[in-house]
Short mmCIF file of C-alpha atoms and ligand atoms in Angstrom, two decimals:
data_model
loop_
_atom_site.label_atom_id
_atom_site.label_comp_id
_atom_site.label_asym_id
_atom_site.label_seq_id
_atom_site.Cartn_x
_atom_site.Cartn_y
_atom_site.Cartn_z
CA MET M 1 106.64 38.97 90.99
CA ILE M 2 105.40 37.73 94.34
CA LEU M 3 103.54 34.46 94.85
CA ALA M 4 101.50 34.78 98.06
CA ILE M 5 99.73 32.09 100.06
CA GLU M 6 97.09 32.56 102.76
CA THR M 7 95.56 29.74 104.83
CA SER M 8 94.96 31.29 108.26
CA CYS M 9 91.31 30.27 108.60
CA ASP M 10 88.94 28.49 106.23
CA ASP M 11 89.84 29.98 102.85
CA THR M 12 92.65 28.44 100.79
CA CYS M 13 94.18 31.34 98.85
CA ALA M 14 97.06 32.05 96.48
CA ALA M 15 97.81 35.14 94.40
CA VAL M 16 100.40 36.52 92.02
CA VAL M 17 101.11 40.21 92.50
CA GLY M 18 103.65 42.44 90.77
CA ASP M 19 106.14 44.60 92.66
CA GLY M 20 104.05 47.65 91.81
CA GLY M 21 100.99 46.09 93.47
CA GLU M 22 99.32 44.87 90.26
CA VAL M 23 97.09 41.89 91.05
CA HIS M 24 97.73 39.35 88.27
CA SER M 25 95.58 36.70 89.94
CA ASN M 26 93.77 36.15 93.24
CA ALA M 27 92.59 32.54 93.62
CA ILE M 28 90.33 31.59 96.52
CA ALA M 29 88.74 28.28 97.50
CA SER M 30 86.25 28.98 100.25
CA GLN M 31 85.45 26.14 102.62
CA GLY M 32 82.40 28.00 103.98
CA LEU M 33 79.90 25.33 102.97
CA LEU M 34 81.98 22.54 104.53
CA HIS M 35 81.79 24.21 107.92
CA GLU M 36 78.18 25.37 107.61
CA ARG M 37 76.65 22.33 109.27
CA TYR M 38 78.82 22.88 112.35
CA GLY M 39 77.84 26.57 112.58
CA GLY M 40 81.47 27.65 112.56
CA VAL M 41 84.97 26.75 111.44
CA VAL M 42 86.23 23.37 112.67
CA PRO M 43 90.04 23.79 112.81
CA GLU M 44 90.94 20.19 112.03
CA ILE M 45 88.62 20.07 109.03
CA ALA M 46 90.02 23.38 107.80
CA SER M 47 93.63 22.11 107.94
CA ARG M 48 92.79 18.90 106.10
CA HIS M 49 91.05 20.77 103.31
CA HIS M 50 93.86 23.28 102.99
CA LEU M 51 96.15 20.32 102.46
CA GLU M 52 93.92 18.94 99.72
CA LEU M 53 93.40 22.27 97.99
CA ILE M 54 96.66 24.18 98.28
CA ASP M 55 98.50 22.73 95.27
CA ALA M 56 95.52 23.26 92.99
CA ILE M 57 95.01 26.82 94.23
CA VAL M 58 98.67 27.71 93.67
CA ALA M 59 98.44 26.22 90.16
CA ASP M 60 95.25 28.23 89.63
CA ALA M 61 96.92 31.46 90.72
CA LEU M 62 99.88 30.89 88.40
CA GLU M 63 97.65 29.96 85.49
CA GLY M 64 95.35 32.91 86.14
CA ALA M 65 98.38 35.20 86.02
CA GLY M 66 99.51 33.53 82.80
CA THR M 67 102.82 32.64 84.37
CA THR M 68 104.86 29.82 85.93
CA LEU M 69 106.99 29.42 89.03
CA ASP M 70 110.02 30.39 86.96
CA ALA M 71 108.80 33.99 86.89
CA ILE M 72 108.30 34.20 90.66
CA ASP M 73 111.09 35.86 92.61
CA ARG M 74 109.64 35.96 96.12
CA VAL M 75 107.18 33.81 98.06
CA ALA M 76 104.99 35.45 100.70
CA VAL M 77 102.92 33.59 103.26
CA THR M 78 100.71 34.32 106.26
CA ARG M 79 102.61 33.39 109.40
CA GLY M 80 99.79 34.31 111.83
CA PRO M 81 97.54 35.05 113.56
CA GLY M 82 95.09 32.24 112.83
CA LEU M 83 94.42 28.55 113.32
CA ILE M 84 97.78 26.92 113.88
CA GLY M 85 97.16 23.78 111.81
CA ALA M 86 95.73 25.84 108.96
CA LEU M 87 98.67 28.26 109.02
CA LEU M 88 101.15 25.39 108.98
CA VAL M 89 99.79 24.07 105.69
CA GLY M 90 100.36 27.42 103.98
CA LEU M 91 103.77 27.98 105.55
CA SER M 92 105.01 24.48 104.69
CA SER M 93 103.77 24.85 101.10
CA ALA M 94 105.48 28.23 100.78
CA LYS M 95 108.74 26.77 102.06
CA ALA M 96 108.41 23.81 99.70
CA ILE M 97 108.00 26.17 96.74
CA ALA M 98 110.71 28.66 97.79
CA ALA M 99 113.48 26.39 99.11
CA PRO M 100 114.27 24.25 96.03
CA ARG M 101 114.51 27.48 94.01
CA GLN M 102 116.43 29.25 96.79
CA LEU M 103 113.92 32.10 96.68
CA PRO M 104 113.49 34.47 99.60
CA LEU M 105 110.43 33.98 101.80
CA ILE M 106 108.39 36.81 103.32
CA PRO M 107 106.42 35.90 106.46
CA VAL M 108 103.37 38.16 106.75
CA ASP M 109 101.07 39.26 109.58
CA HIS M 110 97.53 38.47 108.36
CA LEU M 111 96.16 41.69 109.91
CA HIS M 112 98.84 43.75 108.17
CA GLY M 113 97.40 42.25 104.97
CA HIS M 114 93.88 43.53 105.78
CA VAL M 115 95.32 46.96 106.69
CA VAL M 116 97.23 47.41 103.41
CA ALA M 117 94.77 45.75 100.97
CA SER M 118 93.99 49.28 99.70
CA THR M 119 97.62 49.88 98.70
CA LEU M 120 97.20 47.52 95.73
CA ALA M 121 97.01 48.91 92.19
CA PRO M 122 95.31 50.50 90.30
CA ASP M 123 94.36 53.16 92.87
CA PRO M 124 96.66 52.74 95.86
CA ILE M 125 95.91 54.68 99.04
CA GLU M 126 98.75 56.91 100.28
CA PRO M 127 99.78 57.18 103.94
CA PRO M 128 99.08 58.66 106.31
CA TYR M 129 95.73 56.88 106.40
CA LEU M 130 93.29 55.34 108.84
CA CYS M 131 91.96 51.84 108.34
CA LEU M 132 88.95 50.21 109.94
CA VAL M 133 89.55 46.46 109.91
CA ALA M 134 86.49 44.37 110.76
CA SER M 135 86.77 40.64 110.26
CA GLY M 136 85.62 37.39 111.84
CA GLY M 137 88.44 37.39 114.36
CA HIS M 138 89.44 41.04 114.75
CA THR M 139 88.01 44.54 114.83
CA PHE M 140 90.18 47.63 115.17
CA VAL M 141 90.96 51.09 113.84
CA ALA M 142 94.60 51.54 112.82
CA ARG M 143 96.71 54.49 111.79
CA VAL M 144 99.25 53.89 109.02
CA ASP M 145 102.11 56.34 108.63
CA GLU M 146 104.36 53.90 106.78
CA PRO M 147 102.84 50.89 105.02
CA SER M 148 105.41 48.66 106.73
CA SER M 149 103.54 48.93 110.02
CA TYR M 150 100.32 50.10 111.67
CA ALA M 151 99.37 51.50 115.07
CA ILE M 152 96.13 50.25 116.61
CA LEU M 153 94.11 53.19 117.95
CA GLY M 154 91.23 51.13 119.34
CA GLN M 155 89.99 47.56 119.16
CA THR M 156 87.15 45.34 120.26
CA LEU M 157 87.06 44.43 123.92
CA ASP M 158 85.02 41.28 123.28
CA ASP M 159 83.53 39.93 120.02
CA ALA M 160 84.77 40.94 116.57
CA ALA M 161 82.22 42.58 114.25
CA GLY M 162 82.19 39.52 111.96
CA GLU M 163 81.62 37.33 114.97
CA ALA M 164 78.67 39.53 115.92
CA PHE M 165 77.25 39.00 112.41
CA ASP M 166 77.85 35.25 112.55
CA LYS M 167 76.42 34.80 116.06
CA GLY M 168 73.46 37.04 115.25
CA ALA M 169 72.74 35.01 112.13
CA ARG M 170 72.81 31.87 114.21
CA ILE M 171 70.29 33.33 116.69
CA LEU M 172 68.07 34.23 113.72
CA GLY M 173 68.32 30.67 112.41
CA LEU M 174 70.28 31.66 109.29
CA GLY M 175 73.32 29.84 107.88
CA TYR M 176 77.08 30.26 108.25
CA PRO M 177 78.97 32.48 107.63
CA GLY M 178 76.23 34.84 108.74
CA GLY M 179 77.58 38.18 107.51
CA PRO M 180 76.70 37.84 103.82
CA ILE M 181 73.30 36.29 104.65
CA VAL M 182 72.37 39.08 107.08
CA ASP M 183 73.61 41.61 104.49
CA ARG M 184 71.27 40.17 101.85
CA LEU M 185 68.27 39.68 104.12
CA ALA M 186 68.63 43.18 105.60
CA ARG M 187 67.90 44.73 102.19
CA ASP M 188 64.25 43.67 102.63
CA GLY M 189 64.04 44.84 106.24
CA ASP M 190 63.56 48.08 108.16
CA PRO M 191 66.74 49.09 110.04
CA ALA M 192 64.63 51.18 112.44
CA ALA M 193 62.13 48.41 113.25
CA PHE M 194 63.97 47.34 116.41
CA ASP M 195 66.13 49.39 118.69
CA PHE M 196 69.35 47.53 119.49
CA PRO M 197 71.99 48.99 121.82
CA ARG M 198 74.98 50.76 120.33
CA SER M 199 78.02 51.04 122.51
CA SER M 200 79.10 54.63 121.95
CA PRO M 201 82.72 55.75 121.80
CA ASP M 202 84.22 56.61 125.19
CA THR M 203 83.82 60.24 126.11
CA ASP M 204 87.54 60.33 126.92
CA GLY M 205 88.33 59.71 123.27
CA GLY M 206 88.96 55.95 123.58
CA LEU M 207 88.26 54.09 120.37
CA ASP M 208 87.50 50.61 121.66
CA PHE M 209 84.52 48.57 120.46
CA SER M 210 82.16 46.14 122.19
CA PHE M 211 79.65 43.81 120.53
CA SER M 212 78.74 41.19 123.12
CA GLY M 213 75.84 43.19 124.62
CA LEU M 214 74.30 43.60 121.20
CA LYS M 215 74.29 39.86 120.60
CA THR M 216 72.63 39.21 123.97
CA SER M 217 70.04 41.87 123.21
CA LEU M 218 69.15 40.10 119.93
CA LEU M 219 68.84 36.80 121.78
CA TYR M 220 66.36 38.30 124.28
CA ARG M 221 64.42 40.06 121.55
CA VAL M 222 63.99 36.85 119.57
CA ARG M 223 62.95 35.00 122.72
CA ASP M 224 60.38 37.70 123.58
CA LEU M 225 58.92 37.68 120.07
CA GLY M 226 58.53 33.92 120.01
CA GLU M 227 59.65 31.60 117.25
CA ALA M 228 56.91 32.24 114.69
CA GLU M 229 56.92 36.02 115.05
CA ALA M 230 60.73 36.16 115.01
CA ARG M 231 60.71 34.23 111.77
CA ARG M 232 58.07 36.53 110.27
CA ARG M 233 60.13 39.58 111.20
CA GLN M 234 63.49 38.05 110.26
CA ALA M 235 64.34 40.74 107.69
CA ASP M 236 63.51 43.59 110.11
CA LEU M 237 65.55 41.93 112.85
CA ALA M 238 68.50 41.42 110.48
CA ALA M 239 68.34 45.01 109.21
CA SER M 240 68.09 46.50 112.73
CA TYR M 241 70.85 44.28 114.10
CA GLN M 242 73.11 45.12 111.16
CA ALA M 243 72.40 48.84 111.61
CA ALA M 244 73.58 48.64 115.23
CA ILE M 245 76.87 46.98 114.19
CA VAL M 246 77.42 49.47 111.38
CA ASP M 247 76.66 52.44 113.67
CA SER M 248 79.18 51.21 116.26
CA LEU M 249 81.86 50.80 113.60
CA THR M 250 81.30 54.12 111.89
CA ALA M 251 81.06 56.04 115.19
CA ARG M 252 84.64 54.96 116.05
CA LEU M 253 85.87 55.61 112.54
CA GLY M 254 84.37 59.11 112.56
CA GLN M 255 85.92 59.84 115.93
CA ALA M 256 89.31 58.57 114.73
CA ILE M 257 89.17 60.82 111.63
CA ASP M 258 88.33 63.85 113.78
CA ARG M 259 91.00 63.06 116.36
CA GLU M 260 93.84 62.20 113.97
CA GLY M 261 93.05 64.78 111.31
CA VAL M 262 93.89 62.23 108.61
CA ARG M 263 91.87 62.50 105.39
CA ASN M 264 92.67 59.18 103.68
CA VAL M 265 90.54 56.34 105.02
CA ALA M 266 90.28 52.65 104.15
CA LEU M 267 88.11 49.70 105.07
CA GLY M 268 89.42 46.15 105.38
CA GLY M 269 88.40 42.69 106.57
CA GLY M 270 85.43 40.50 105.69
CA VAL M 271 82.85 42.83 107.23
CA ALA M 272 84.08 45.60 104.89
CA ALA M 273 82.23 43.61 102.21
CA ASN M 274 78.97 44.63 103.93
CA SER M 275 76.90 46.93 101.74
CA ALA M 276 75.42 48.95 104.63
CA LEU M 277 78.88 49.53 106.15
CA ARG M 278 80.32 50.56 102.80
CA ALA M 279 77.49 53.05 102.24
CA ALA M 280 77.63 54.45 105.79
CA ALA M 281 81.43 54.86 105.70
CA GLU M 282 81.14 56.68 102.38
CA THR M 283 78.63 59.16 103.82
CA LEU M 284 80.76 59.60 106.94
CA CYS M 285 83.89 60.38 104.92
CA ASP M 286 82.02 62.69 102.52
CA ARG M 287 80.79 64.76 105.45
CA ARG M 288 84.34 65.16 106.73
CA GLY M 289 85.95 65.88 103.39
CA ALA M 290 87.85 62.60 103.67
CA ARG M 291 88.37 60.09 100.84
CA LEU M 292 87.39 56.46 101.37
CA TRP M 293 89.01 53.39 99.80
CA THR M 294 86.74 50.34 99.86
CA PRO M 295 88.65 47.42 98.36
CA ALA M 296 86.74 45.10 96.01
CA ARG M 297 84.84 42.53 98.09
CA GLU M 298 87.28 39.72 97.22
CA LEU M 299 90.08 41.88 98.65
CA CYS M 300 88.12 42.45 101.89
CA THR M 301 87.45 38.83 102.84
CA ASP M 302 90.52 36.65 103.33
CA ASN M 303 92.68 36.49 100.22
CA ALA M 304 96.33 36.15 99.24
CA ALA M 305 96.61 39.37 97.20
CA MET M 306 96.49 41.34 100.45
CA ILE M 307 99.26 39.11 101.83
CA ALA M 308 101.36 40.03 98.79
CA ALA M 309 100.46 43.68 99.43
CA ALA M 310 101.85 43.45 102.97
CA ALA M 311 104.86 41.45 101.75
CA ARG M 312 105.94 44.41 99.61
CA PHE M 313 106.48 46.33 102.85
CA SER M 314 107.81 43.48 105.04
CA PRO M 315 111.36 42.16 105.51
CA GLN M 316 112.23 39.06 103.49
CA VAL M 317 114.18 36.10 104.83
CA ALA M 318 116.88 34.70 102.55
CA TYR M 319 117.20 30.97 101.83
CA PRO M 320 117.78 28.86 103.95
CA GLY M 321 117.06 31.09 106.96
CA TYR M 322 113.31 30.43 106.86
CA LEU M 323 113.41 26.65 106.96
CA ALA M 324 113.08 26.63 110.74
CA LEU M 325 110.44 29.39 110.78
CA ASP M 326 107.27 28.47 112.69
CA ALA M 327 103.69 29.58 112.24
CA ALA M 328 102.22 31.57 115.12
CA ALA M 329 98.57 31.37 116.23
CA ARG M 330 99.17 34.79 117.82
CA LEU M 331 101.76 37.30 116.81
CA GLY M 332 103.27 39.78 119.18
O1 KG4 E 401 88.39 38.71 106.92
P1 KG4 E 401 87.60 37.47 106.92
O2 KG4 E 401 87.31 36.81 105.60
O3 KG4 E 401 88.25 36.37 107.83
C1 KG4 E 401 88.85 36.68 109.05
O4 KG4 E 401 90.05 37.07 109.05
O5 KG4 E 401 88.14 36.56 110.07
O6 KG4 E 401 86.22 37.81 107.65
C2 KG4 E 401 85.21 36.87 107.78
C3 KG4 E 401 84.02 37.54 108.45
C4 KG4 E 401 82.90 36.58 108.80
O7 KG4 E 401 82.52 36.81 110.14
C5 KG4 E 401 81.79 36.95 107.83
O8 KG4 E 401 80.49 36.75 108.35
C6 KG4 E 401 82.06 38.43 107.63
O9 KG4 E 401 83.46 38.53 107.58
N1 KG4 E 401 81.47 38.91 106.37
C7 KG4 E 401 80.48 39.83 106.32
C8 KG4 E 401 80.15 39.98 104.95
N2 KG4 E 401 80.97 39.17 104.21
C9 KG4 E 401 81.77 38.53 105.11
N3 KG4 E 401 79.85 40.48 107.30
C10 KG4 E 401 78.88 41.35 106.94
N4 KG4 E 401 78.48 41.55 105.66
C11 KG4 E 401 79.08 40.89 104.64
N5 KG4 E 401 78.69 41.09 103.38
ZN1 ZN E 402 91.10 37.93 107.79
#
């Protein structure tokens, strides 16, 4: 069994996953509310809370799996990318658990985790597959031929999709993180009420994304409407803004499916928890005779089960080789 730890941003996570990808537990302590009043994640606050929470979350994951450290044979941990102080808490904890027991350690690329979240039991996706990863820090379409790696076919040139949700929510005077709030509010709004720009896929087949123009367009629209009217039409604005993000994402995904001729498709990352994106991707795949894997919402947003998923396909480092291993804010 693998014990996995994830602390790259503001969620303190630990999970116990079997070698066959069975998720025995997936414990998450979200710090979202702590950062809400700052309108975004404050790195120093995130690290300090990881430090306070990590032992309890690991204990929670073990208890939830009905097991103890004695049954764990490998420890996996996110090495990067992410906030360096936050990553260091997870990595140091993982070393502190693995080293006294002389267990191997598996350093994991956080994005690899999002890409392979759908390979977990009970219904694992089989390569080759395409994966749209949309999170707070990253947005890309990847092709997976072997679950040990992924090739990025296109990625955002500016903001990530989750960032577009969070910044849009801020412009609309909603809380943080904005994605789930916009998702909820949009259910009462008309997605066709406002016409926001969609950057369309390059005609030369490029699969890159861009979201910064959309955000600016929302800012101008809210300013033109005036405060009172913008508040009155909040649900319509949220629904229309969300529709533009979802359209941009699904346009690239559709183009990637057509270009690559791959019929297994997955979503990953926090934005994959979005109900409109999940529905639109389903329709898109249906039309193309492709099958879509949408991981449970708690496997889309940051979690340690996906880190264990990636660890199953990543090289392990034997004791004591990992003691000098460093976290990396950027991998590459
Ligand atoms: O993958 P994730 O938990 O962390 C990163 O690796 O960044 O993604 C967090 C992002 C945030 O921007 C959040 O607003 C967005 O995912 N998000 C959503 C939803 N749930 C989370 N965006 C849209 N709709 C949602 N339901
Ligand atoms: Zn993430």
